[in-house]
XYZ file of C-alpha atoms in Angstrom:
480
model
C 0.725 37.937 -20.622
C -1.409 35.515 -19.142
C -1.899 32.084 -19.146
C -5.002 29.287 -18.447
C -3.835 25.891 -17.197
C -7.275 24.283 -16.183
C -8.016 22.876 -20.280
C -9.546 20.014 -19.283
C -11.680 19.269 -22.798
C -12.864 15.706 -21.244
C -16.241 15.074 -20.576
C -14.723 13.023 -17.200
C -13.512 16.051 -16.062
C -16.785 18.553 -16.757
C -17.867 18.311 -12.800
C -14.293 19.204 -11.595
C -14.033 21.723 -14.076
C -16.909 23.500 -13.553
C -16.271 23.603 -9.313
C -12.629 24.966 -10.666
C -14.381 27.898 -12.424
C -16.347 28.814 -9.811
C -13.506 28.756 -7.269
C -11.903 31.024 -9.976
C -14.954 33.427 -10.072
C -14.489 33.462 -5.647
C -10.906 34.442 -6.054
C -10.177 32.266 -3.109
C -7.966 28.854 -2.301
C -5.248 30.311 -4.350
C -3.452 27.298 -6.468
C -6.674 26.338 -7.639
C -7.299 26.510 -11.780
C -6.301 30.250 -11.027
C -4.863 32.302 -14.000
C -1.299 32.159 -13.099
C 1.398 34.599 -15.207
C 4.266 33.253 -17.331
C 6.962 34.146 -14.613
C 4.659 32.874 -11.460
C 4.913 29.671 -13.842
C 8.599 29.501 -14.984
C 9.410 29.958 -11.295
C 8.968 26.381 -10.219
C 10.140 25.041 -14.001
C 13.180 22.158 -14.017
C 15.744 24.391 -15.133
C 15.080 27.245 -12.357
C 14.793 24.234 -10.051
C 18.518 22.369 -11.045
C 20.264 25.068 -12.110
C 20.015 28.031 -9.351
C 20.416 27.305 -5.395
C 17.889 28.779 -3.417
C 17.904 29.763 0.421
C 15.727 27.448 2.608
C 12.740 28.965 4.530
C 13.493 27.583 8.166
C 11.647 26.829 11.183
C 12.553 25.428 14.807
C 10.680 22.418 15.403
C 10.654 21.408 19.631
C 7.760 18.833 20.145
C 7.851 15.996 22.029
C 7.047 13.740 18.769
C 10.669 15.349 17.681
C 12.237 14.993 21.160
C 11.128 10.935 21.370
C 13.498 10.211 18.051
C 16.342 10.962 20.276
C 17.363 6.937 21.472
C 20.856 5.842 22.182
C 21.327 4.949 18.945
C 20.814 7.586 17.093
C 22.644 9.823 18.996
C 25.297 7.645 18.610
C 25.170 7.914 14.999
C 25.087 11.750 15.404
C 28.181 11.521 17.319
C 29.756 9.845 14.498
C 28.979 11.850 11.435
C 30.029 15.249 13.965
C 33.006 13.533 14.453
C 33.861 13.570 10.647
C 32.396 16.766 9.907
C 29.631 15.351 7.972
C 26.174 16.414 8.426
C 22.983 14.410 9.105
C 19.402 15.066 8.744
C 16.135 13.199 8.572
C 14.741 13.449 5.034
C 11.399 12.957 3.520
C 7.950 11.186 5.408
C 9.562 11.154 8.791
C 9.444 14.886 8.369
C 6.190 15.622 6.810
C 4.968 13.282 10.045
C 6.673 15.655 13.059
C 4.964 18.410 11.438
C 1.567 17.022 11.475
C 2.572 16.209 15.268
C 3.155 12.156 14.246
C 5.688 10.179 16.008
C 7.269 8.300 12.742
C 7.711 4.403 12.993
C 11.090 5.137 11.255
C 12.895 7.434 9.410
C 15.109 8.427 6.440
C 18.747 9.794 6.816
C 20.588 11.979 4.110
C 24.288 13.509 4.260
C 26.319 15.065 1.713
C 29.055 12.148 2.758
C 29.782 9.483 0.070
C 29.135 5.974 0.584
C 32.836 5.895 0.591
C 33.541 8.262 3.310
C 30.807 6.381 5.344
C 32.022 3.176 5.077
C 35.557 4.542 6.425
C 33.429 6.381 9.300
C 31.852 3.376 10.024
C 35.042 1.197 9.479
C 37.191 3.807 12.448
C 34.253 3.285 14.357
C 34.293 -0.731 14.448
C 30.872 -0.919 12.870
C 31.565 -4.070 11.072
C 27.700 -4.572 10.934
C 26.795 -2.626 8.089
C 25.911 -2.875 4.046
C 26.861 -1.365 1.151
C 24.286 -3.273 -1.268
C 22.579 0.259 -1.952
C 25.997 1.729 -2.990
C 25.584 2.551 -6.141
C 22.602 4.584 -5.305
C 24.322 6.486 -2.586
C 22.554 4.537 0.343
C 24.694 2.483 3.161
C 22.918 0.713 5.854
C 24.026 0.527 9.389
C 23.094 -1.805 12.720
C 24.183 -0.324 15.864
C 24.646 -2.487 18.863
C 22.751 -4.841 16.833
C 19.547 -3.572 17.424
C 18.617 -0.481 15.059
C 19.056 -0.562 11.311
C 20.060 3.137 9.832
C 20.035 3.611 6.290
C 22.067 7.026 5.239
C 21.871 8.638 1.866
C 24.582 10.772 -0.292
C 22.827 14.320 -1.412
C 22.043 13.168 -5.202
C 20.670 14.210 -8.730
C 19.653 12.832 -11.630
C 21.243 13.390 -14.616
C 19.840 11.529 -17.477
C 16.202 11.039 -17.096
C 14.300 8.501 -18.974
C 11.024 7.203 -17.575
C 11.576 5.468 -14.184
C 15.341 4.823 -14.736
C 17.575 7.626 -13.783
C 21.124 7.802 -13.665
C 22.454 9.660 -9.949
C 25.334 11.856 -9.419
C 26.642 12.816 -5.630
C 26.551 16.475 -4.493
C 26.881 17.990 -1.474
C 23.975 20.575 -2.141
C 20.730 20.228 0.100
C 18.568 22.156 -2.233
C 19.615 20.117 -5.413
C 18.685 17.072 -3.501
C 15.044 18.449 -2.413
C 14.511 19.784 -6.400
C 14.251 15.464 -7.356
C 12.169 14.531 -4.768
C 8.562 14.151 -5.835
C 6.152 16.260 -3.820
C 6.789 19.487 -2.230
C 5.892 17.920 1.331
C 8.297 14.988 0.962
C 11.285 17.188 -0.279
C 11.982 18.911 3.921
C 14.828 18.099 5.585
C 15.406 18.500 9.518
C 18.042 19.078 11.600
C 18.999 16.975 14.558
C 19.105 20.910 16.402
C 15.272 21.085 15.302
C 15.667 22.829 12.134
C 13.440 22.254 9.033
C 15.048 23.150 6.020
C 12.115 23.808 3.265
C 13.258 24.561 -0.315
C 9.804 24.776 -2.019
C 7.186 25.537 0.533
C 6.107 22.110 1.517
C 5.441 23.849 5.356
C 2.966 26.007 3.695
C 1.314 23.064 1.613
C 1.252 20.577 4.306
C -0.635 23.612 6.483
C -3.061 23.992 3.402
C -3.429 19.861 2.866
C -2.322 20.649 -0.491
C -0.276 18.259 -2.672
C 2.036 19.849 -5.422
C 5.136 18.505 -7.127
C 8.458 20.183 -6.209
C 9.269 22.298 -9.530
C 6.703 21.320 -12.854
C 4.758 18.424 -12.496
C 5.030 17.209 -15.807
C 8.952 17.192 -15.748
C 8.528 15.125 -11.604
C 6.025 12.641 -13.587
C 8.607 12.073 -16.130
C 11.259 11.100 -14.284
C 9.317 8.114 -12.364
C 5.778 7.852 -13.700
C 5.282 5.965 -10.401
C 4.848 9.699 -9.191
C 1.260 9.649 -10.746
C 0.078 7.390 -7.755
C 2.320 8.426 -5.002
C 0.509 11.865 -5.821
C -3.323 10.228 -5.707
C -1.500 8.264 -2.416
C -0.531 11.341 -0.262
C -3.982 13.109 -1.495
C -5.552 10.604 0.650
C -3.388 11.056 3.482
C -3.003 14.795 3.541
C -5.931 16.358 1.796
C -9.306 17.289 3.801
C -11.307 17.255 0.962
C -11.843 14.194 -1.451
C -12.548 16.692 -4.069
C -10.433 19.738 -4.016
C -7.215 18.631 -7.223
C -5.550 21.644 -8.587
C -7.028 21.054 -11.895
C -3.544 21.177 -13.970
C -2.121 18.603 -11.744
C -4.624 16.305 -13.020
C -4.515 17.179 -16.538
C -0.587 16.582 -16.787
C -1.326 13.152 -15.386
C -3.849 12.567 -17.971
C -1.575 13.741 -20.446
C 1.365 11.656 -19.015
C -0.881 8.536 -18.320
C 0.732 6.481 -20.662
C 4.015 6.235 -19.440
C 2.859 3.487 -16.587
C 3.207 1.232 -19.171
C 7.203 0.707 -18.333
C 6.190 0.350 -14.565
C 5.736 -3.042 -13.281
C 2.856 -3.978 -12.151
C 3.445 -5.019 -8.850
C 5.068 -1.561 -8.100
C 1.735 0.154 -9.520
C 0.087 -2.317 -7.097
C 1.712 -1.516 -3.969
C 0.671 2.338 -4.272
C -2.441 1.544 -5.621
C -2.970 -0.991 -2.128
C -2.051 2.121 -0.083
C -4.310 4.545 -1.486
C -6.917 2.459 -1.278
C -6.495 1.877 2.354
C -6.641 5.615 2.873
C -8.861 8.267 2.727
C -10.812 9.003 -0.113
C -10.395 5.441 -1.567
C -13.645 5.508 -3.759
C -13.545 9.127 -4.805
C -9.733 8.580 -5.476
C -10.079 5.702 -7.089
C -12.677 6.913 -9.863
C -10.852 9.955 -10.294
C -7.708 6.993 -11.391
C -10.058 5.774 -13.606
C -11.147 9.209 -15.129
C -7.494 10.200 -16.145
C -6.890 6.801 -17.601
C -5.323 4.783 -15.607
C -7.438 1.677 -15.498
C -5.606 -0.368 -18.294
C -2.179 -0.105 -15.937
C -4.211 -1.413 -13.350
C -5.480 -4.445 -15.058
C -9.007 -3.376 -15.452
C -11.070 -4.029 -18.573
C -12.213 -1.314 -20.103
C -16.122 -1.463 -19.129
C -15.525 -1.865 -15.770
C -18.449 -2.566 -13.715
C -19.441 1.007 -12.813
C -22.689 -0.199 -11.024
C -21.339 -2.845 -8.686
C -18.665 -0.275 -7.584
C -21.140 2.121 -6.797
C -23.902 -0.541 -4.764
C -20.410 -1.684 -2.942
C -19.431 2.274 -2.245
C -22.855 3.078 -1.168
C -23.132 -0.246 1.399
C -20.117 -0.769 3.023
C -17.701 2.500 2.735
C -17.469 2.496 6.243
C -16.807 -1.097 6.692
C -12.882 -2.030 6.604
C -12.561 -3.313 3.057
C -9.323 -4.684 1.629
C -7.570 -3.136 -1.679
C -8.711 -6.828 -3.489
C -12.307 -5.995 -2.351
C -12.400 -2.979 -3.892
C -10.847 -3.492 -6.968
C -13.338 -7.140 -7.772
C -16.296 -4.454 -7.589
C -14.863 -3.508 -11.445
C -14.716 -6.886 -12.258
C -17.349 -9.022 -14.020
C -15.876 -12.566 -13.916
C -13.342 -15.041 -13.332
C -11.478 -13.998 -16.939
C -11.192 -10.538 -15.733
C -10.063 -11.131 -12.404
C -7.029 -13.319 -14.105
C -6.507 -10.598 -16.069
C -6.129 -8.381 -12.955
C -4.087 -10.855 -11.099
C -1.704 -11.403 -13.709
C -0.903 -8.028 -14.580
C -0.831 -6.726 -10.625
C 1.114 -9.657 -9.928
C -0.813 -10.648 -6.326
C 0.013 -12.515 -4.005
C -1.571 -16.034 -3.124
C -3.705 -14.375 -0.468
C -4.722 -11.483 -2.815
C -5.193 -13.844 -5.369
C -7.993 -16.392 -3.383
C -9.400 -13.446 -2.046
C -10.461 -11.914 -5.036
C -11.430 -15.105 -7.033
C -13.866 -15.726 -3.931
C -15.607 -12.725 -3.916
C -16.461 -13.237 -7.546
C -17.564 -16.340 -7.344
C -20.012 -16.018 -3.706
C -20.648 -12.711 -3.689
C -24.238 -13.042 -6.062
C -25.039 -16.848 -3.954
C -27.823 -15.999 -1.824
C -27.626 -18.768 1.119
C -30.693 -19.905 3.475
C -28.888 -19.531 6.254
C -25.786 -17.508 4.994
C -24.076 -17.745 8.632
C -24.516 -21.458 9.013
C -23.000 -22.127 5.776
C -20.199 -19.785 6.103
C -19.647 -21.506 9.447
C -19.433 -25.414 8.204
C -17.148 -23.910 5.549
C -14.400 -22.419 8.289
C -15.252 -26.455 10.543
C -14.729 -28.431 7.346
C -11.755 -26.609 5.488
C -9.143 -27.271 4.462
C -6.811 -24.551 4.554
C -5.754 -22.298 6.994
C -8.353 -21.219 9.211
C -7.676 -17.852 9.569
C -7.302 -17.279 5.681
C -10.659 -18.461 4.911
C -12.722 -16.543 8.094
C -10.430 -13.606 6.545
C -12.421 -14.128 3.105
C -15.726 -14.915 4.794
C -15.839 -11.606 6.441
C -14.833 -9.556 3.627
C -17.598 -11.020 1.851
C -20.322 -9.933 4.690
C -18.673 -6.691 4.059
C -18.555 -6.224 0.332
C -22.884 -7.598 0.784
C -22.749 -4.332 3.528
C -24.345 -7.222 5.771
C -23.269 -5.644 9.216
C -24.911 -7.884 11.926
C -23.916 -11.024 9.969
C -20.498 -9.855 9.791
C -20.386 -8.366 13.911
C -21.629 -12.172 14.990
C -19.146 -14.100 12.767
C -16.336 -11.963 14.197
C -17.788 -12.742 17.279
C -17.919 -16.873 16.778
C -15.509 -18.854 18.108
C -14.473 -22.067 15.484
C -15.981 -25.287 17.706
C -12.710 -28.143 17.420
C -14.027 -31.367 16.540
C -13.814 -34.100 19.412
C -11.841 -36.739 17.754
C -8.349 -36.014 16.024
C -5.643 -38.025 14.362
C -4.265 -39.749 17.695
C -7.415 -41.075 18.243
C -7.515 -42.966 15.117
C -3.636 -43.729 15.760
C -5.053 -45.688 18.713
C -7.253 -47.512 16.274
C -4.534 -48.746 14.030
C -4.910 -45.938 11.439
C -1.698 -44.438 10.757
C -1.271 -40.427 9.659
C -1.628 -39.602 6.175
C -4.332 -39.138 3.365
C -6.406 -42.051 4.674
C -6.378 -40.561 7.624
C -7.536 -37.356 6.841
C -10.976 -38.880 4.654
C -11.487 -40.886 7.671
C -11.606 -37.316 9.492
C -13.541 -35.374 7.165
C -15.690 -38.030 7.266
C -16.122 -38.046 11.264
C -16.107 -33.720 11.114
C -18.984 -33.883 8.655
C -21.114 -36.519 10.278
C -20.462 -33.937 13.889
C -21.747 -30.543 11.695
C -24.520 -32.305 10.496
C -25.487 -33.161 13.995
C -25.193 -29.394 14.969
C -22.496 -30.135 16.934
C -23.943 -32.476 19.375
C -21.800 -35.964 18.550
C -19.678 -36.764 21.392
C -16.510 -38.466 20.912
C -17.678 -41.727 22.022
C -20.824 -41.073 19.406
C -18.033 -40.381 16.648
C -15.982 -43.629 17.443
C -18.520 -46.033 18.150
C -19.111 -45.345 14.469
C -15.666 -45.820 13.634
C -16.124 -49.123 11.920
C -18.784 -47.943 9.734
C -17.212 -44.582 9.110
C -14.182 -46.669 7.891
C -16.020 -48.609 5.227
C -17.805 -45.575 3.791
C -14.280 -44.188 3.317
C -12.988 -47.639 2.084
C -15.546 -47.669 -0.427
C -15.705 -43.461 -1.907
C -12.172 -43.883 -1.617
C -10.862 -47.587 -2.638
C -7.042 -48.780 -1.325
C -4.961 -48.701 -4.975
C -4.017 -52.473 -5.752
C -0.110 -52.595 -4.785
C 0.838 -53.957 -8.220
C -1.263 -51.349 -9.936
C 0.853 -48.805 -7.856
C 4.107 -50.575 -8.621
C 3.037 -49.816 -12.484
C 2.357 -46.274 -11.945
């Protein structure tokens, strides 16, 4: 008997269901909407996946991206788990990178050793330098000759599963390990002799740029529904295509959608800041939208389609940040709260986003020359605000304003705070109006003012500031 898995009865999904049929009609780029029988289906289920070992398909990997990982430390740590008969093996990205010919910034460790019988290794071996804080969920950190950080983790699986909370249990089996990792190309482990050990054809899908869950996807979702993004994340990392989902993938997410709402939202935000530094970012982030995802992102539910579309058609190319992106959905001040709130951003995310809301529809004169007083007469860190500033040019898609701001160097005003100390103003708020006051009266000048110029006005510059900004009457203060 024969089954279809590429129902997808939304109207969202009509364009990538249609391409799906057609690829169906080809009979080509197999795992795509294909009819698939009931045993080609059961073969990757939960229960064949936990419950039945399976022999590894193997490769030798020699490259000198996989020779380079070999630094006196980690040989040293080889050394030790030999020495105990315990084995060791890179686990996970650092993987997934050699094979794609990366040299990986760091890597992943995995043993069937306890965090017990580590400690004790590390204990005979003087390592006094080490932590146990990740204990309980099989991981022990290291620091060897205090200079690399290791972090080593027991073989585990998870027993009860409920949402993103799992409870673990140690084993010493490889291929019960790779079954509860998340996607097929993360789930590889490699030998320090060059071996990769692949339980679920992640070689094959990395070679195809094709992102599948390790066993059923729907069972992977469940167990961290974090999953749904780190799926949409390594699409944009591995996939050549911004278009080419297997169709069933994305209708178990849709289906599944709703269990974001135990994630926290700064969690959902970290993915959802990687993905959209990646490839794809526009394509992936409507398709987020189209399965439902936009209320766990803290987007209203009209989100402003056309502003998202003007920003993807003008500045694509340009380097935007995540916060860029995401104020193109946003309307107004209330919904960007919203979105901050939920996503939980930082200060910097924060002020960047309530910025571009509020100056990206001001059309300036001279755009440039304002933008320019603005970084000369802050008040805030400098490189913060020319940060904002040239996101802005980029969200407008206005490419020669933004090259020449990049390209301007701030001009530092000619008097500062020791000059005025000289005067007999001491540091402190007075000082600083007396400043601002000099700093304007220079940028209105175009820069010209000399020092002398600035404090040959002192006096009078002093008296405007005495009178916006009246001394408080010492028994007034007293009272306060």
């Amino acid at each position: 008997m024969k089954l279809t898995f590429c129902a997808l009865h939304s109207r969202l999904f009509a364009p990538m269901l249609q391409k799906c049929n057609q690829k169906r009609k080809l009979h080509h780029l197999p795992f795509k909407c294909r009819l698939i029988t009931f045993q080609q289906r059961t073969k990757f289920s939960s229960q064949a996946v936990t419950t039945k070992t399976r022999i590894p398909t193997t490769i030798k990997l020699n490259t000198p991206e996989f020779q380079a990982i070999f630094t006196p430390e980690i040989k040293n740590l080889i050394e030790i788990f030999e020495k105990h008969n315990h084995e060791l093996r890179i686990v996970g990205g650092a993987v997934r990178d050699l094979l794609m010919q990366k040299q990986p910034i760091d890597f992943d460790l995995a043993s069937p050793a306890t965090p017990e019988q580590m400690k004790r290794m590390f204990w005979d071996q003087e390592f006094s330098t080490f932590k146990d804080t990740g204990e309980t969920h099989g991981t022990v950190s290291v620091r060897l000759y205090d200079r690399v950080n290791f972090e080593i983790s027991t073989l585990r699986i998870f027993v009860v599963e409920n949402g993103c909370r799992s409870k673990l249990k140690f084993t010493t089996d490889w291929f019960l390990d790779a079954s509860r990792r998340d996607l097929t190309i993360n789930s590889m482990f490699l030998g320090f002799d060059g071996t990769v050990y692949d339980y679920f054809n992640g070689i094959g899908d990395l070679e195809n740029r094709r992102i599948r869950f390790v066993g059923n996807a729907m069972d992977r979702i469940r167990e961290d529904y974090l999953r749904i993004f780190r799926y949409f994340r390594f699409y944009g990392q591995i996939a050549k295509q911004s278009n080419d989902h297997d169709c069933e993938i994305l209708e178990t997410i849709k289906h599944n959608i709703g269990g974001l709402s135990v994630i926290a939202g700064e969690r959902i935000w970290t993915e959802v800041k990687k993905i959209l530094s990646g490839n794809f970012k526009f394509d992936l982030l409507k398709l987020m939208l189209e399965v439902g995802a936009g209320p766990y992102l803290g987007l209203p539910n009209d989100v402003n389609t056309k502003e998202f579309e003007m920003l993807r058609e003008r500045a694509a190319h340009l380097s935007l940040h995540p916060v860029t992106i995401m104020t193109s959905l946003l309307k107004n001040e209330a919904e960007m709260l919203i979105f901050n709130q939920q996503m939980k951003l930082s200060n910097y995310e924060k002020e960047l986003g309530y910025f571009l809301i509020n100056q990206r529809d001001i059309q300036h004169e001279n755009p440039l020359k304002s933008y320019k007083e603005s970084v000369v007469l802050r008040i805030e860190n400098e490189q913060h605000l020319r940060e904002r500033i040239e996101q802005l040019l980029s969200y407008r898609g206005e490419e020669k304003l933004l090259a020449e701001f990049k390209n301007w160097e701030t001009p530092r005003p000619p008097v500062s705070g020791h000059d005025l100390v000289a005067r007999g103003i001491p540091f402190g708020k007075r000082m600083s109006y007396i400043l601002m006051a000099m700093k304007k009266r220079w940028v209105q000048s175009s820069y010209t003012l000399t020092q002398r110029d600035l404090l040959d006005s002192f006096e009078e510059i002093v008296a405007q500031v005495n009178e916006q900004y009246p001394k408080p009457n010492p028994k007034e203060k007293k009272a306060k």
